[in-house]
Short mmCIF file of C-alpha atoms in Angstrom, two decimals:
data_model
loop_
_atom_site.label_atom_id
_atom_site.label_comp_id
_atom_site.label_asym_id
_atom_site.label_seq_id
_atom_site.Cartn_x
_atom_site.Cartn_y
_atom_site.Cartn_z
CA MET P 7 -56.29 -27.22 -21.72
CA PRO P 8 -54.10 -26.92 -18.57
CA GLU P 9 -54.48 -23.63 -16.67
CA ARG P 10 -51.81 -21.16 -17.48
CA PRO P 11 -49.55 -20.66 -14.40
CA SER P 12 -49.11 -17.35 -12.79
CA PRO P 13 -46.54 -16.04 -10.26
CA ALA P 14 -47.10 -17.16 -6.70
CA GLY P 15 -45.07 -14.67 -4.79
CA PRO P 16 -41.56 -14.48 -3.23
CA ILE P 17 -40.51 -17.68 -1.44
CA PHE P 18 -40.63 -17.40 2.27
CA GLY P 19 -37.51 -17.71 4.59
CA PRO P 20 -34.16 -16.00 5.18
CA ASP P 21 -32.37 -16.92 2.13
CA THR P 22 -31.79 -14.49 -0.75
CA VAL P 23 -29.16 -13.95 -3.49
CA VAL P 24 -27.30 -10.66 -3.34
CA VAL P 25 -26.65 -9.24 -6.73
CA GLU P 26 -24.05 -6.60 -6.86
CA VAL P 27 -24.84 -3.29 -8.66
CA ASP P 28 -22.11 -0.51 -8.95
CA GLY P 29 -22.68 2.94 -7.30
CA PRO P 30 -24.78 3.81 -4.36
CA THR P 31 -27.30 1.04 -4.96
CA GLY P 32 -24.74 -1.61 -3.76
CA GLY P 33 -25.90 -5.22 -3.25
CA VAL P 34 -29.49 -5.87 -4.09
CA HIS P 35 -31.27 -8.85 -2.27
CA VAL P 36 -33.29 -10.92 -4.78
CA ARG P 37 -35.82 -13.56 -3.86
CA PRO P 38 -37.22 -16.11 -6.40
CA ASP P 39 -40.97 -16.69 -7.02
CA ALA P 40 -42.18 -19.89 -5.44
CA GLY P 41 -43.73 -20.84 -8.79
CA ASN P 42 -40.74 -20.48 -10.98
CA PRO P 43 -40.52 -24.14 -11.98
CA ALA P 44 -44.06 -24.06 -13.25
CA LEU P 45 -43.61 -20.80 -15.02
CA ARG P 46 -40.39 -22.05 -16.80
CA ALA P 47 -42.32 -25.27 -17.78
CA ALA P 48 -44.94 -23.21 -19.44
CA GLY P 49 -42.42 -21.14 -21.34
CA LEU P 50 -43.08 -18.04 -19.26
CA PRO P 51 -40.52 -15.68 -17.75
CA ALA P 52 -39.34 -16.60 -14.28
CA ARG P 53 -40.23 -14.01 -11.75
CA TYR P 54 -37.87 -12.47 -9.03
CA TYR P 55 -38.45 -9.94 -6.28
CA VAL P 56 -36.05 -7.21 -4.98
CA GLN P 57 -35.72 -5.87 -1.44
CA PRO P 58 -34.25 -2.43 -1.66
CA ALA P 59 -31.89 -1.79 1.22
CA ARG P 60 -32.36 1.94 1.59
CA MET P 61 -34.83 4.69 1.31
CA ALA P 62 -34.25 7.53 -1.14
CA LEU P 63 -35.83 11.04 -0.78
CA ALA P 64 -38.41 11.40 -3.53
CA ARG P 65 -38.93 14.25 -5.97
CA ARG P 66 -41.93 16.49 -5.91
CA GLN P 67 -44.59 15.56 -8.43
CA ALA P 68 -43.92 17.14 -11.75
CA SER P 69 -40.89 19.05 -10.36
CA PRO P 70 -37.11 18.40 -9.99
CA ASP P 71 -37.16 19.63 -6.37
CA LEU P 72 -36.82 17.20 -3.54
CA ASP P 73 -40.06 16.27 -1.70
CA PHE P 74 -39.28 17.90 1.62
CA SER P 75 -40.88 20.83 3.39
CA ALA P 76 -40.35 22.01 7.01
CA SER P 77 -42.30 24.65 8.85
CA VAL P 78 -40.99 25.75 12.27
CA LEU P 79 -42.59 28.03 14.92
CA VAL P 80 -40.36 30.42 16.98
CA LYS P 81 -41.06 33.36 19.25
CA GLY P 82 -38.87 36.06 20.92
CA ALA P 83 -36.09 38.26 19.61
CA PRO P 84 -34.79 37.43 16.08
CA GLY P 85 -31.27 36.88 17.44
CA THR P 86 -32.24 34.58 20.26
CA PRO P 87 -35.40 32.87 19.17
CA GLU P 88 -37.28 30.39 21.36
CA TYR P 89 -38.29 27.35 19.34
CA VAL P 90 -41.91 26.35 19.81
CA GLY P 91 -42.19 23.37 17.53
CA GLY P 92 -43.17 22.52 14.03
CA SER P 93 -43.34 19.81 11.53
CA CYS P 94 -42.20 18.53 8.17
CA THR P 95 -43.48 16.46 5.35
CA PHE P 96 -41.23 14.28 3.09
CA GLY P 97 -41.65 11.80 0.56
CA VAL P 98 -39.60 8.59 0.12
CA ALA P 99 -39.37 5.95 -2.55
CA LEU P 100 -37.92 2.40 -2.06
CA ALA P 101 -37.83 1.57 -5.70
CA LEU P 102 -34.51 0.84 -7.41
CA PRO P 103 -33.52 3.16 -10.29
CA PRO P 104 -34.15 1.69 -13.80
CA SER P 105 -30.52 1.21 -14.50
CA ALA P 106 -30.10 -0.89 -11.48
CA LEU P 107 -33.15 -2.97 -12.29
CA GLU P 108 -31.67 -3.58 -15.78
CA ILE P 109 -28.38 -4.73 -14.31
CA VAL P 110 -29.99 -7.14 -11.80
CA THR P 111 -32.20 -8.56 -14.58
CA ARG P 112 -29.19 -9.16 -16.89
CA LYS P 113 -27.18 -10.83 -14.18
CA LEU P 114 -30.07 -13.10 -13.27
CA ALA P 115 -30.48 -14.09 -16.79
CA HIS P 116 -26.62 -15.02 -17.04
CA HIS P 117 -26.29 -16.60 -13.59
CA ASP P 118 -23.93 -13.67 -12.76
CA HIS P 119 -24.50 -13.94 -9.01
CA PRO P 120 -23.40 -16.12 -6.10
CA ASP P 121 -24.88 -19.63 -5.84
CA PRO P 122 -28.25 -19.70 -4.01
CA ALA P 123 -28.78 -21.61 -0.76
CA PRO P 124 -29.86 -25.28 -1.53
CA ARG P 125 -33.33 -24.75 -0.25
CA ILE P 126 -34.10 -22.17 -2.98
CA ALA P 127 -31.63 -23.33 -5.71
CA GLU P 128 -34.30 -24.96 -7.86
CA LEU P 129 -36.14 -21.59 -8.02
CA PHE P 130 -33.10 -19.96 -9.71
CA GLU P 131 -32.49 -22.53 -12.31
CA ARG P 132 -32.93 -21.47 -15.89
CA GLY P 133 -32.13 -22.69 -19.44
CA ALA P 134 -30.15 -20.89 -22.02
CA LYS P 135 -33.18 -20.25 -24.31
CA GLU P 136 -35.62 -19.16 -21.61
CA PRO P 137 -37.08 -15.62 -21.84
CA ALA P 138 -35.54 -12.88 -19.79
CA PRO P 139 -36.75 -12.91 -16.18
CA SER P 140 -39.11 -10.29 -14.84
CA LEU P 141 -38.29 -8.31 -11.76
CA THR P 142 -40.49 -6.52 -9.27
CA PRO P 143 -40.33 -5.35 -5.63
CA VAL P 144 -41.44 -7.53 -2.77
CA GLN P 145 -45.07 -6.38 -1.90
CA VAL P 146 -45.22 -4.17 1.16
CA THR P 147 -48.54 -4.27 3.09
CA ARG P 148 -47.73 -1.96 5.98
CA SER P 149 -45.13 0.83 6.64
CA VAL P 150 -44.39 2.34 10.02
CA LEU P 151 -41.76 5.12 9.96
CA SER P 152 -39.91 6.94 12.77
CA CYS P 153 -37.29 9.67 12.79
CA VAL P 154 -34.52 9.59 15.46
CA ILE P 155 -32.05 12.34 16.39
CA GLU P 156 -29.30 10.59 18.17
CA GLY P 157 -28.36 11.75 21.53
CA GLU P 158 -28.69 10.94 25.30
CA PRO P 159 -31.58 10.00 25.32
CA PRO P 160 -32.29 9.80 21.64
CA LEU P 161 -35.23 11.85 20.36
CA VAL P 162 -37.75 9.61 18.60
CA MET P 163 -40.57 11.07 16.51
CA THR P 164 -43.26 8.77 14.99
CA ALA P 165 -44.20 9.75 11.58
CA GLN P 166 -47.83 9.66 10.32
CA HIS P 167 -48.23 7.89 7.04
CA GLY P 168 -50.02 9.43 4.18
CA ALA P 169 -49.39 7.34 0.95
CA THR P 170 -50.02 9.29 -2.20
CA GLY P 171 -50.57 5.93 -3.85
CA SER P 172 -49.53 2.45 -3.09
CA VAL P 173 -47.83 1.49 0.12
CA GLU P 174 -45.70 -0.97 -1.95
CA ALA P 175 -42.05 -0.67 -2.36
CA GLN P 176 -42.36 0.99 -5.72
CA GLY P 177 -44.81 3.69 -4.41
CA HIS P 178 -44.16 7.25 -3.38
CA ASN P 179 -44.89 7.40 0.29
CA THR P 180 -45.40 10.63 2.16
CA PHE P 181 -44.99 11.15 5.84
CA LEU P 182 -45.74 13.89 8.33
CA VAL P 183 -43.35 14.34 11.35
CA SER P 184 -44.34 16.72 14.25
CA PHE P 185 -41.32 18.45 15.84
CA THR P 186 -40.65 18.93 19.54
CA PRO P 187 -38.82 22.35 20.23
CA ALA P 188 -35.44 20.59 20.42
CA ALA P 189 -36.08 18.78 17.05
CA ALA P 190 -37.26 22.05 15.47
CA GLU P 191 -34.01 23.84 16.56
CA ALA P 192 -31.86 20.95 15.28
CA VAL P 193 -33.50 20.95 11.82
CA VAL P 194 -33.35 24.81 11.40
CA ARG P 195 -29.72 24.75 12.42
CA ASN P 196 -28.62 22.01 10.13
CA LEU P 197 -30.54 23.40 7.06
CA ARG P 198 -29.16 26.91 7.50
CA ASP P 199 -25.65 25.29 7.82
CA GLY P 200 -26.13 23.48 4.52
CA ALA P 201 -26.53 20.17 6.11
CA ALA P 202 -29.26 17.59 6.00
CA PRO P 203 -31.68 17.29 8.94
CA PRO P 204 -30.17 15.23 11.63
CA PHE P 205 -32.59 12.33 11.22
CA THR P 206 -31.95 8.69 11.17
CA ILE P 207 -35.04 7.42 9.47
CA ARG P 208 -36.27 3.87 10.29
CA ASN P 209 -38.93 2.34 8.15
CA ARG P 210 -40.52 -0.87 9.50
CA LEU P 211 -41.89 -2.67 6.43
CA THR P 212 -44.27 -5.56 6.55
CA GLU P 213 -43.61 -7.56 3.44
CA GLN P 214 -45.63 -10.53 2.07
CA PHE P 215 -44.23 -13.84 1.05
CA THR P 216 -45.65 -17.26 0.24
CA THR P 217 -45.04 -20.86 1.24
CA GLY P 218 -45.68 -21.84 -2.27
CA PRO P 219 -47.00 -25.39 -2.57
CA ALA P 220 -45.45 -26.40 0.84
CA VAL P 221 -47.88 -26.98 3.77
CA LEU P 222 -46.00 -26.08 6.97
CA THR P 223 -47.01 -27.14 10.49
CA ALA P 224 -45.79 -24.90 13.29
CA ARG P 225 -46.10 -25.96 16.98
CA VAL P 226 -46.03 -22.92 19.08
CA ASP P 227 -45.08 -23.25 22.83
CA VAL P 228 -45.39 -20.23 25.16
CA ASP P 229 -44.12 -19.98 28.72
CA ALA P 230 -46.63 -17.53 29.99
CA ASP P 231 -44.54 -16.78 33.13
CA LYS P 232 -41.56 -15.62 31.16
CA LEU P 233 -43.56 -13.79 28.58
CA TYR P 234 -45.31 -11.83 31.38
CA ASP P 235 -42.02 -10.54 32.59
CA LEU P 236 -41.10 -9.25 29.02
CA LEU P 237 -44.42 -7.56 28.63
CA ARG P 238 -44.20 -6.01 32.02
CA ASP P 239 -40.81 -4.50 31.19
CA ALA P 240 -42.24 -3.02 28.08
CA ALA P 241 -45.72 -1.88 29.32
CA GLY P 242 -45.73 -2.01 33.16
CA PRO P 243 -48.45 -3.81 35.09
CA GLY P 244 -51.83 -2.49 34.01
CA GLY P 245 -50.26 -1.05 30.88
CA ALA P 246 -51.72 -1.32 27.51
CA LEU P 247 -50.65 -3.91 25.00
CA PRO P 248 -47.56 -2.50 23.23
CA GLU P 249 -48.00 -1.67 19.50
CA ASP P 250 -46.09 -2.05 16.31
CA VAL P 251 -42.22 -1.98 16.73
CA ALA P 252 -42.39 -2.27 20.56
CA LEU P 253 -44.47 -5.45 20.33
CA ASP P 254 -42.17 -6.73 17.78
CA ALA P 255 -39.24 -6.31 20.08
CA VAL P 256 -41.05 -8.16 22.88
CA HIS P 257 -41.74 -11.09 20.54
CA THR P 258 -38.09 -11.26 19.33
CA ALA P 259 -36.89 -11.16 22.98
CA ALA P 260 -39.32 -13.92 23.80
CA LEU P 261 -37.96 -16.12 21.15
CA ALA P 262 -34.39 -15.42 22.24
CA ARG P 263 -35.16 -16.13 25.91
CA GLY P 264 -37.26 -19.29 25.41
CA ALA P 265 -40.56 -17.59 26.34
CA VAL P 266 -41.77 -18.62 22.88
CA THR P 267 -40.48 -21.64 20.97
CA THR P 268 -41.47 -22.87 17.54
CA ARG P 269 -40.95 -26.17 15.88
CA VAL P 270 -41.85 -26.22 12.08
CA THR P 271 -42.26 -29.25 9.75
CA ASP P 272 -42.91 -29.36 6.14
CA ALA P 273 -45.40 -32.14 5.23
CA GLY P 274 -43.22 -33.28 2.35
CA HIS P 275 -39.69 -32.81 3.84
CA GLY P 276 -39.71 -33.09 7.46
CA SER P 277 -38.27 -30.53 9.94
CA LEU P 278 -36.92 -27.32 8.60
CA ASP P 279 -33.45 -26.03 9.34
CA ALA P 280 -32.91 -23.76 12.32
CA ARG P 281 -32.53 -20.41 10.26
CA THR P 282 -35.77 -21.05 8.44
CA THR P 283 -37.53 -21.92 11.66
CA ARG P 284 -36.31 -18.68 13.29
CA TRP P 285 -37.53 -16.57 10.28
CA LEU P 286 -40.88 -18.19 10.43
CA GLY P 287 -41.01 -17.53 14.18
CA GLU P 288 -40.92 -13.84 13.52
CA THR P 289 -43.73 -13.81 11.06
CA ASP P 290 -47.07 -12.12 11.75
CA GLU P 291 -48.86 -15.44 11.73
CA ILE P 292 -46.85 -16.79 14.66
CA LYS P 293 -47.13 -13.40 16.54
CA THR P 294 -50.93 -13.61 16.12
CA ALA P 295 -50.93 -17.16 17.43
CA VAL P 296 -48.92 -16.23 20.51
CA LEU P 297 -51.12 -13.20 21.37
CA GLY P 298 -54.15 -15.45 20.91
CA LEU P 299 -52.78 -17.97 23.29
CA VAL P 300 -52.01 -15.50 26.11
CA ARG P 301 -54.79 -12.95 25.69
CA GLN P 302 -56.99 -14.37 28.52
CA GLU P 303 -54.10 -15.55 30.71
CA LEU P 304 -52.05 -12.30 30.75
CA PHE P 305 -54.41 -9.55 29.91
CA ASP P 306 -57.53 -7.82 31.20
CA LEU P 307 -60.06 -7.35 28.50
CA GLY P 308 -62.72 -5.22 30.10
CA GLY P 309 -61.49 -1.75 29.11
CA GLY P 310 -63.64 -1.47 26.06
CA PRO P 311 -63.71 -2.91 22.56
CA GLY P 312 -60.29 -3.58 21.10
CA THR P 313 -58.51 -2.76 24.45
CA ALA P 314 -56.30 -5.00 26.60
CA THR P 315 -54.18 -4.06 29.54
CA LEU P 316 -51.64 -6.23 31.23
CA LYS P 317 -52.76 -7.87 34.48
CA ARG P 318 -51.21 -6.72 37.57
CA GLU P 319 -50.84 -10.25 39.05
CA HIS P 320 -48.19 -12.51 37.82
CA PRO P 321 -49.31 -15.85 36.13
CA ARG P 322 -48.64 -19.04 37.91
CA THR P 323 -45.07 -20.17 37.62
CA GLY P 324 -44.82 -22.90 34.93
CA THR P 325 -47.81 -21.99 33.09
CA ALA P 326 -47.39 -23.35 29.55
CA LEU P 327 -49.66 -22.83 26.54
CA SER P 328 -49.37 -24.53 23.00
CA GLN P 329 -50.96 -24.38 19.67
CA VAL P 330 -50.41 -25.92 16.19
CA VAL P 331 -50.48 -23.43 13.32
CA THR P 332 -50.78 -24.53 9.69
CA LEU P 333 -48.93 -22.15 7.30
CA HIS P 334 -49.91 -22.48 3.68
CA GLY P 335 -49.92 -19.60 1.23
CA PRO P 336 -49.18 -15.95 2.22
CA VAL P 337 -47.00 -15.21 5.24
CA SER P 338 -45.92 -11.72 6.38
CA ALA P 339 -42.71 -10.67 7.97
CA ALA P 340 -41.23 -7.28 8.94
CA ARG P 341 -37.84 -5.75 8.35
CA THR P 342 -36.37 -2.39 9.13
CA VAL P 343 -34.82 -0.22 6.33
CA GLU P 344 -32.81 2.78 7.54
CA GLY P 345 -32.01 5.87 5.64
CA ASP P 346 -31.40 9.67 6.01
CA LEU P 347 -31.95 12.84 4.21
CA GLN P 348 -28.50 13.49 2.90
CA GLU P 349 -29.75 14.33 -0.60
CA LEU P 350 -31.21 17.51 0.88
CA ALA P 351 -28.03 19.00 1.98
CA SER P 352 -26.94 20.42 -1.39
CA ALA P 353 -30.50 21.33 -2.39
CA ALA P 354 -30.94 23.36 0.85
CA ARG P 355 -27.63 25.16 0.08
CA THR P 356 -28.78 26.20 -3.29
CA ASP P 357 -32.39 27.42 -2.30
CA LEU P 358 -33.12 27.08 1.41
CA GLY P 359 -36.59 28.86 0.89
CA LYS P 360 -37.90 25.88 -1.02
CA TYR P 361 -37.40 23.56 2.05
CA LEU P 362 -37.69 25.65 5.18
CA VAL P 363 -40.17 28.17 6.45
CA VAL P 364 -39.65 29.71 9.92
CA VAL P 365 -42.84 31.51 11.32
CA ASP P 366 -42.93 34.01 14.26
CA ALA P 367 -45.56 32.49 16.56
CA GLY P 368 -45.98 35.85 18.30
CA ALA P 369 -47.42 37.30 15.14
CA PHE P 370 -50.65 35.30 15.56
#
């Protein structure tokens, strides 16, 4: 008896279909499962994956109240307080509301959406008598969040992540943000005025995709001279290897300026188009290959386990490194979802005490 097929995961690459949903949800990016042809042939529902475009402030567990709580320290006279600092915790959810999921599922079943790109068109095909498709969020394997108060210069606060469950898109994810005095004052002022905290929230999500049955060969070439210049601008000579978003920015700049180049071929179909190659160039698998190539050339590794600092001397001009990477199965890529806390404005006007506590630091 042939083995029953199972979903393989969302197909890799830049191509999605945008399904329109009325209301604040707007357009929903949908990706097909790489194994949809096999699922359909077995009489099973085709699988699709959604990528929500914004974050929503979650509700507290077993409560209609929004999941936000700020605590601010002040000292001095009540009329002219001096802000010491503080923190807030808040929960966000990336899941679409059930009504939106129902609309997207219905539109997929009736082909009520734009035509997909030729590269993924086969994965959206379906017959009139096929079962209704199933819909789920793209799996999120890592979440890095920062809050920014715009200004000159902007005030950036990195949030500590404390998921109450899964880190996947459908999970309820809780973050702790520590306030500088300036941020604490801005939060208190806005909430007391019936406005939302002045944050732009940026959530860097690492999502997992798959190549499906395709076996991809990526040749990665690194101009170590050019890459050193970009790393020096980010970390400084002798500086530590940048982390997370900063390192992603260096890699993106390296691709744009020719410090890193990739050429990708599919064993069955030859070279991939430029858009797909660029998308693959931003995957974690390629980033890991680049760092592995330049680790000895550009970094001093004697600072202890897991540490690396940028060498103070520039590499030889024209130093070129290369590696061939095989991509087959899971690949991970990051994208940034932005949001704000506008839902909190009306709730704070109704009952500020549920969301803000101001404590006199001089009382301790």
